[in-house]
Short mmCIF file of C-alpha atoms in Angstrom, two decimals:
data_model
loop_
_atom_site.label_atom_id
_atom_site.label_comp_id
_atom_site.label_asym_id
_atom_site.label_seq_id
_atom_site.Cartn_x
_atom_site.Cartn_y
_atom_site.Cartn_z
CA UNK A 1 87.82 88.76 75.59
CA UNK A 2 86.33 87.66 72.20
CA UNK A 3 88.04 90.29 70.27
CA UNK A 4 91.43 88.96 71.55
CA UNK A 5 93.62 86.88 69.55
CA UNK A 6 96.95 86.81 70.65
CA UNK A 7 97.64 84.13 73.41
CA UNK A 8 93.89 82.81 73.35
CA UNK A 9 93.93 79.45 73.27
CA UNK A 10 91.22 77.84 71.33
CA UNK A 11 89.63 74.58 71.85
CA UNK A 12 88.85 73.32 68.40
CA UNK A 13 89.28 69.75 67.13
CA UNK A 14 91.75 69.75 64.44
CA UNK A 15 95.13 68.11 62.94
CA UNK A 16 97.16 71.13 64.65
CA UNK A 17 95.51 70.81 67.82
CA UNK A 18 96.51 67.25 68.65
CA UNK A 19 100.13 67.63 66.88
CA UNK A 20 102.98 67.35 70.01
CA UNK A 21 103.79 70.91 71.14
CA UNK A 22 107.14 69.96 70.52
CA UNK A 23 106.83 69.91 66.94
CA UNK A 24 105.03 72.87 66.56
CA UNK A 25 107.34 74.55 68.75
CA UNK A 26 110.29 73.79 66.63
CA UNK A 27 108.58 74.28 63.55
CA UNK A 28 107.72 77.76 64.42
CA UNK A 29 111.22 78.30 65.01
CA UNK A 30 112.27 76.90 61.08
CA UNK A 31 109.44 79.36 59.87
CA UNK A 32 111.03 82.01 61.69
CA UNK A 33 114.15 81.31 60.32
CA UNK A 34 112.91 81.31 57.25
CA UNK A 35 110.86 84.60 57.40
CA UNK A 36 114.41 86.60 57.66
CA UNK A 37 116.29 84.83 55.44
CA UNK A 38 116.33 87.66 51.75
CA UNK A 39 114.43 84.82 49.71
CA UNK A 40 112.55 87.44 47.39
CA UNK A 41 108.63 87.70 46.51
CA UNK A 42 108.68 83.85 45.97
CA UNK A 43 109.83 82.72 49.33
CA UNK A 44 107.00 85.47 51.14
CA UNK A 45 104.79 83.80 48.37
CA UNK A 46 105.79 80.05 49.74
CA UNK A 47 105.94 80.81 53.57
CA UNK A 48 102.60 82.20 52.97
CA UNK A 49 101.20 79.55 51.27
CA UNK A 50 102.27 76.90 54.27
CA UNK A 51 100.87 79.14 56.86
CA UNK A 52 97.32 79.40 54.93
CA UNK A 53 97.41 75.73 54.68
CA UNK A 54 98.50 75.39 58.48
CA UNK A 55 96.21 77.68 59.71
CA UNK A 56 93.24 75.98 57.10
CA UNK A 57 94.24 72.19 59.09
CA UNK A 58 94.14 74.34 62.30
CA UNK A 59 90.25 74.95 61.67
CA UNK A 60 91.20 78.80 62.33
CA UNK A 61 89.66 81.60 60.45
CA UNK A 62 92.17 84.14 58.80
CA UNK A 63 89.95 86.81 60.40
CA UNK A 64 90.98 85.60 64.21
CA UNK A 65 94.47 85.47 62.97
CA UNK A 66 94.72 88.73 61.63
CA UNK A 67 93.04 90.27 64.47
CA UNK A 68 96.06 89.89 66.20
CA UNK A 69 97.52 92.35 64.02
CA UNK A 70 95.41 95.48 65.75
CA UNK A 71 97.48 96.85 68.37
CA UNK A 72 100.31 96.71 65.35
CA UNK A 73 98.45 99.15 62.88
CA UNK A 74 99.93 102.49 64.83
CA UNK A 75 103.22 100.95 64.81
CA UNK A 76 103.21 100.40 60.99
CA UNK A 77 101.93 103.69 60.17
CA UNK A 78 104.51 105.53 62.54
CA UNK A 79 106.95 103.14 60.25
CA UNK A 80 105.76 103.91 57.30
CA UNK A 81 106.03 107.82 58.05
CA UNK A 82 109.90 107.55 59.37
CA UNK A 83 110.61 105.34 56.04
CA UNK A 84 109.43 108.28 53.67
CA UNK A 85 111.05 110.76 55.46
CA UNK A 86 114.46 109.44 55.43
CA UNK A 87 114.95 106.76 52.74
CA UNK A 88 115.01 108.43 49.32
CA UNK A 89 116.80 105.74 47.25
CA UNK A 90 114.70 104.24 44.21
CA UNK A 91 112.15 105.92 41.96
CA UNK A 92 110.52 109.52 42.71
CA UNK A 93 106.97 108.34 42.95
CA UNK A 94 105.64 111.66 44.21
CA UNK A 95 107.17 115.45 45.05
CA UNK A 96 105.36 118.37 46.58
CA UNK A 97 107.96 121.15 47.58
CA UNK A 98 110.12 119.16 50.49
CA UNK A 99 108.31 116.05 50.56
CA UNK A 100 108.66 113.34 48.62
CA UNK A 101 108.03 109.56 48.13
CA UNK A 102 110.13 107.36 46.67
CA UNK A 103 109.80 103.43 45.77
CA UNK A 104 112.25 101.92 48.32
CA UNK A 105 110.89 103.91 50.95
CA UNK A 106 107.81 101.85 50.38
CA UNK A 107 109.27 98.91 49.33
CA UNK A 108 111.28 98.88 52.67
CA UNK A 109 107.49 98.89 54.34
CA UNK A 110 106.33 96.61 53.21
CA UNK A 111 108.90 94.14 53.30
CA UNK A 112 109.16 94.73 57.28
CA UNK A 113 104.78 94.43 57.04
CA UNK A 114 104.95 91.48 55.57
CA UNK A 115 108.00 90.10 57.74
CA UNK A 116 105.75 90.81 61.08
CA UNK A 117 102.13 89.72 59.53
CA UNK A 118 103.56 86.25 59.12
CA UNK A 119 105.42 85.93 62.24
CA UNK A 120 102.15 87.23 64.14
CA UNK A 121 100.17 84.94 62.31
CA UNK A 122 102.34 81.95 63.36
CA UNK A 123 102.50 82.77 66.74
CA UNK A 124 98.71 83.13 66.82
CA UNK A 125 98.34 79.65 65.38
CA UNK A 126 100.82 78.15 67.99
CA UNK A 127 99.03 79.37 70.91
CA UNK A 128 95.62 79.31 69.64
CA UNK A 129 96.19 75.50 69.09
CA UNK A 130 98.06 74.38 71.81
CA UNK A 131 97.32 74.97 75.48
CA UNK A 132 99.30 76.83 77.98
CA UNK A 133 100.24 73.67 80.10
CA UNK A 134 101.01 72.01 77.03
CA UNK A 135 103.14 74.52 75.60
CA UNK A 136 105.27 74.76 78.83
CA UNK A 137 105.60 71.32 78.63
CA UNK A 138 107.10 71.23 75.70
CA UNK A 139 109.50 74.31 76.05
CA UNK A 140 110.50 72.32 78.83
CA UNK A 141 111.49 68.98 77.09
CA UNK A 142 113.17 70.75 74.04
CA UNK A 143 115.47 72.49 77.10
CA UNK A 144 116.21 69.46 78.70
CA UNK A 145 119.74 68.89 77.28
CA UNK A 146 120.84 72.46 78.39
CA UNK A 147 120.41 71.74 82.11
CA UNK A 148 123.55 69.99 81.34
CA UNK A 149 125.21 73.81 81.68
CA UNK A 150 123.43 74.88 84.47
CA UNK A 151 120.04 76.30 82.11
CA UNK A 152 117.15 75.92 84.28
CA UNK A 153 114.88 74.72 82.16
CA UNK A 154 112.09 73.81 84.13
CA UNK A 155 111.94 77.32 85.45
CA UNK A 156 112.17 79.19 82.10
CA UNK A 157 109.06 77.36 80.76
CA UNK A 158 107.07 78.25 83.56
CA UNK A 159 108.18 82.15 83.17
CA UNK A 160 107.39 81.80 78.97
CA UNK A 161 104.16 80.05 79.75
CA UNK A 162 102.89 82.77 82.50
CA UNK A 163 103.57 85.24 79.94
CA UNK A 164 101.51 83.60 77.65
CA UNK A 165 98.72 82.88 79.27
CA UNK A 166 98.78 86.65 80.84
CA UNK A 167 98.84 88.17 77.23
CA UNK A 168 95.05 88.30 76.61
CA UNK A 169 94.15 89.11 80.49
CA UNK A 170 96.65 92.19 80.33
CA UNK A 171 94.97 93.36 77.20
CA UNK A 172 91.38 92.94 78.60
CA UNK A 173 92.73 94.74 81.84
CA UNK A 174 93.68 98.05 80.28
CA UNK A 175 90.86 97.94 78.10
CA UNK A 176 88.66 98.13 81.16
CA UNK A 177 90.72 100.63 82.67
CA UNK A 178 90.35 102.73 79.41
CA UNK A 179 87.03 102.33 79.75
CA UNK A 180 86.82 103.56 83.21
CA UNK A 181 89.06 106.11 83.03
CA UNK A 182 86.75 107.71 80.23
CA UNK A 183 83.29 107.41 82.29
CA UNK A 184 85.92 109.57 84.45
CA UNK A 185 86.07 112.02 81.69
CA UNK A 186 89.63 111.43 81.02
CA UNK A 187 90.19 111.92 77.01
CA UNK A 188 92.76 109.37 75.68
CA UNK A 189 92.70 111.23 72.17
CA UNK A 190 92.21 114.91 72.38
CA UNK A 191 93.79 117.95 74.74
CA UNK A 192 97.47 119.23 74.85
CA UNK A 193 100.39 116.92 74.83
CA UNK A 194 100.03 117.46 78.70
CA UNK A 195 96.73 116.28 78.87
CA UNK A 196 97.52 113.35 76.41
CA UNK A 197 100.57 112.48 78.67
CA UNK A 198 98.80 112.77 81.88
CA UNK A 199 95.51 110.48 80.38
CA UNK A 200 98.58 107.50 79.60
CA UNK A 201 99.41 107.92 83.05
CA UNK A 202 96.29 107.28 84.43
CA UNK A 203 96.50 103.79 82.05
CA UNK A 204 100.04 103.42 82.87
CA UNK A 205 99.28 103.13 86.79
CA UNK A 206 97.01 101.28 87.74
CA UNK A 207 97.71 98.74 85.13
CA UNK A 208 101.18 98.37 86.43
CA UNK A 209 99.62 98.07 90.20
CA UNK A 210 96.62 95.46 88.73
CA UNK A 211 99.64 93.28 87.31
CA UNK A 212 101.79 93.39 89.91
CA UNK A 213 99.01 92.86 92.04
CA UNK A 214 97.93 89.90 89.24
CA UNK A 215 101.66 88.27 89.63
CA UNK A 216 101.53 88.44 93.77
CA UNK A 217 98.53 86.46 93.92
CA UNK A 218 100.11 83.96 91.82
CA UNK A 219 102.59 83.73 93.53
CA UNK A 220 100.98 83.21 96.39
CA UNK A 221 98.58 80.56 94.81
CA UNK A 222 101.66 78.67 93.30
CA UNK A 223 102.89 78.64 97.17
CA UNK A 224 100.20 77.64 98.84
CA UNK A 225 99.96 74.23 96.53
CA UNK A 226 103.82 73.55 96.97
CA UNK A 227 104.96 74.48 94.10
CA UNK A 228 108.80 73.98 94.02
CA UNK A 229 110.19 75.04 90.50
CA UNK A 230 114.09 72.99 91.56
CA UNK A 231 112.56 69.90 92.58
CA UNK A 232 111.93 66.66 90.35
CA UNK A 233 108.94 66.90 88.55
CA UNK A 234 106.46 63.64 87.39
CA UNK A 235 104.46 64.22 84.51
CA UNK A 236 101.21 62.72 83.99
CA UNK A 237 100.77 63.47 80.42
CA UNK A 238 104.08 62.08 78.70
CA UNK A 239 104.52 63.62 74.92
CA UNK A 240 105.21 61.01 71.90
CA UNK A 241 105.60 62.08 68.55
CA UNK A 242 103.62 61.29 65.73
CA UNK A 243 103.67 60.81 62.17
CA UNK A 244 101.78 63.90 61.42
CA UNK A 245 104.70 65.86 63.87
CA UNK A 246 107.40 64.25 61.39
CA UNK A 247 105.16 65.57 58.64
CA UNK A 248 105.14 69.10 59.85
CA UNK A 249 108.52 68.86 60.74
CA UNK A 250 110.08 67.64 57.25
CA UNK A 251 107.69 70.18 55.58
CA UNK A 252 109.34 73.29 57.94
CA UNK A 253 112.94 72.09 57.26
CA UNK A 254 112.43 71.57 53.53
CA UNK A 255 110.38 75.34 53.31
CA UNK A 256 113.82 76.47 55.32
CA UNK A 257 115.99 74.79 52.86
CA UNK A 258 113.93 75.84 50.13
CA UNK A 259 114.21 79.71 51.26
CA UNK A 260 117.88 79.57 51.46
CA UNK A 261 118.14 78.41 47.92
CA UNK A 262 115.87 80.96 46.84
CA UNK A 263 118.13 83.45 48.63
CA UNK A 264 121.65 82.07 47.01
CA UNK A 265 119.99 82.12 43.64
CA UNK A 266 118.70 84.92 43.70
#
């Protein structure tokens, strides 16, 4: 469970930490925003920057951060592969009979790297610095006003925050069934594409029948204590914002703004 970053909350006493989980909620969004909007070099450079500094108030090391980034690795190779072998726009940068490189085949790599490093990052920090109650909580309040159409709000924080909070058990899950499957003899890496597809099976399986299994004991759990996701709901933690929360805030919207200049300009 130590190696897992993604979804772990982490109970550390920093700035972040106490911010409302509104406010980090919404600035997450702004930075996301931000992260796909064509600013150039410069506007990686200043989203960067913010979520160094962010992550540096958060009392976080970069190194828990980025270990989110490990189940990503394969992905980004397979990406990098399928960009050099059909982009071939930009600069020859290396030819050997039918293959060849060229410079927006990379460039077009990286860019998409960079674009899910950050966003990874800033997910990590969220839920590494706010707690899974919390976090509902404030999905729920920044929903409110859409109950006015019928959006159950309530309801789709719960399902968010489950998901959450599941992340880090469903990766320690299949990493013990990996692990048992190989005392077994079962080789994830080697054999025939039959025997590779046949070892993901025996991953596949009983991981789908531990979470399933995982979700109908919840429910059961949430049913035995009453829980009744349309009735009115008393909170006894109420959320106020803070000046630090208008901080972050202004500082997101202004990084936003700041982007989309970049991108005109440019």
């Amino acid at each position: 469970m130590n190696n897992i970053a993604l979804g772990r909350y982490m109970p550390l006493n920093s700035v972040v930490h106490k911010m409302d989980p509104r406010a980090k909620i919404m600035i997450l969004l702004f930075l996301m925003i931000a992260v796909f909007i064509p600013a150039g070099v410069w506007g990686y450079v200043l989203l960067s920057l913010f979520i160094l500094v962010t992550l540096f108030l958060s009392k976080l090391q970069l190194s828990f951060a980025l270990r989110a980034m490990k189940p990503m690795i394969w992905m980004m190779v397979f990406l990098l592969v399928i960009n050099i072998l059909v982009i071939k726009t930009g600069t020859l940068w290396f030819e050997l009979g039918w293959f060849s490189i060229y410079s927006d085949a990379i460039y077009q790599t990286l860019y998409i790297v960079v674009r899910l490093t950050l966003m990874i990052i800033m997910t990590t920090i969220l839920t590494a610095s706010t707690k899974p109650l919390d976090l509902t909580l404030g999905i729920e309040k920044l929903l409110k006003p859409f109950e006015k159409i019928g959006l159950p709000s309530h309801i789709i924080a719960m399902m968010i925050s489950i998901a959450l909070r599941f992340i880090p058990t469903l990766i320690e899950e299949t990493q013990r069934i990996m692990n048992a499957q190989a005392s077994r003899g079962v080789d994830m890496e080697n054999g025939t594409i039959k025997e590779k597809v046949m070892a993901i099976l025996s991953l596949i399986v009983p991981l789908f029948v531990s979470s399933f299994d995982r979700a109908d004991q919840l429910a059961n759990a949430m049913e035995a204590r009453g829980y009744n996701p349309m009735q009115e709901r008393t909170r006894y933690k109420v959320l106020k914002m803070t000046g630090i929360d208008y901080v972050g805030l202004l500082s997101s919207i202004a990084l936003l703004v700041l982007c989309i200049f970049l991108a005109v300009i440019l």
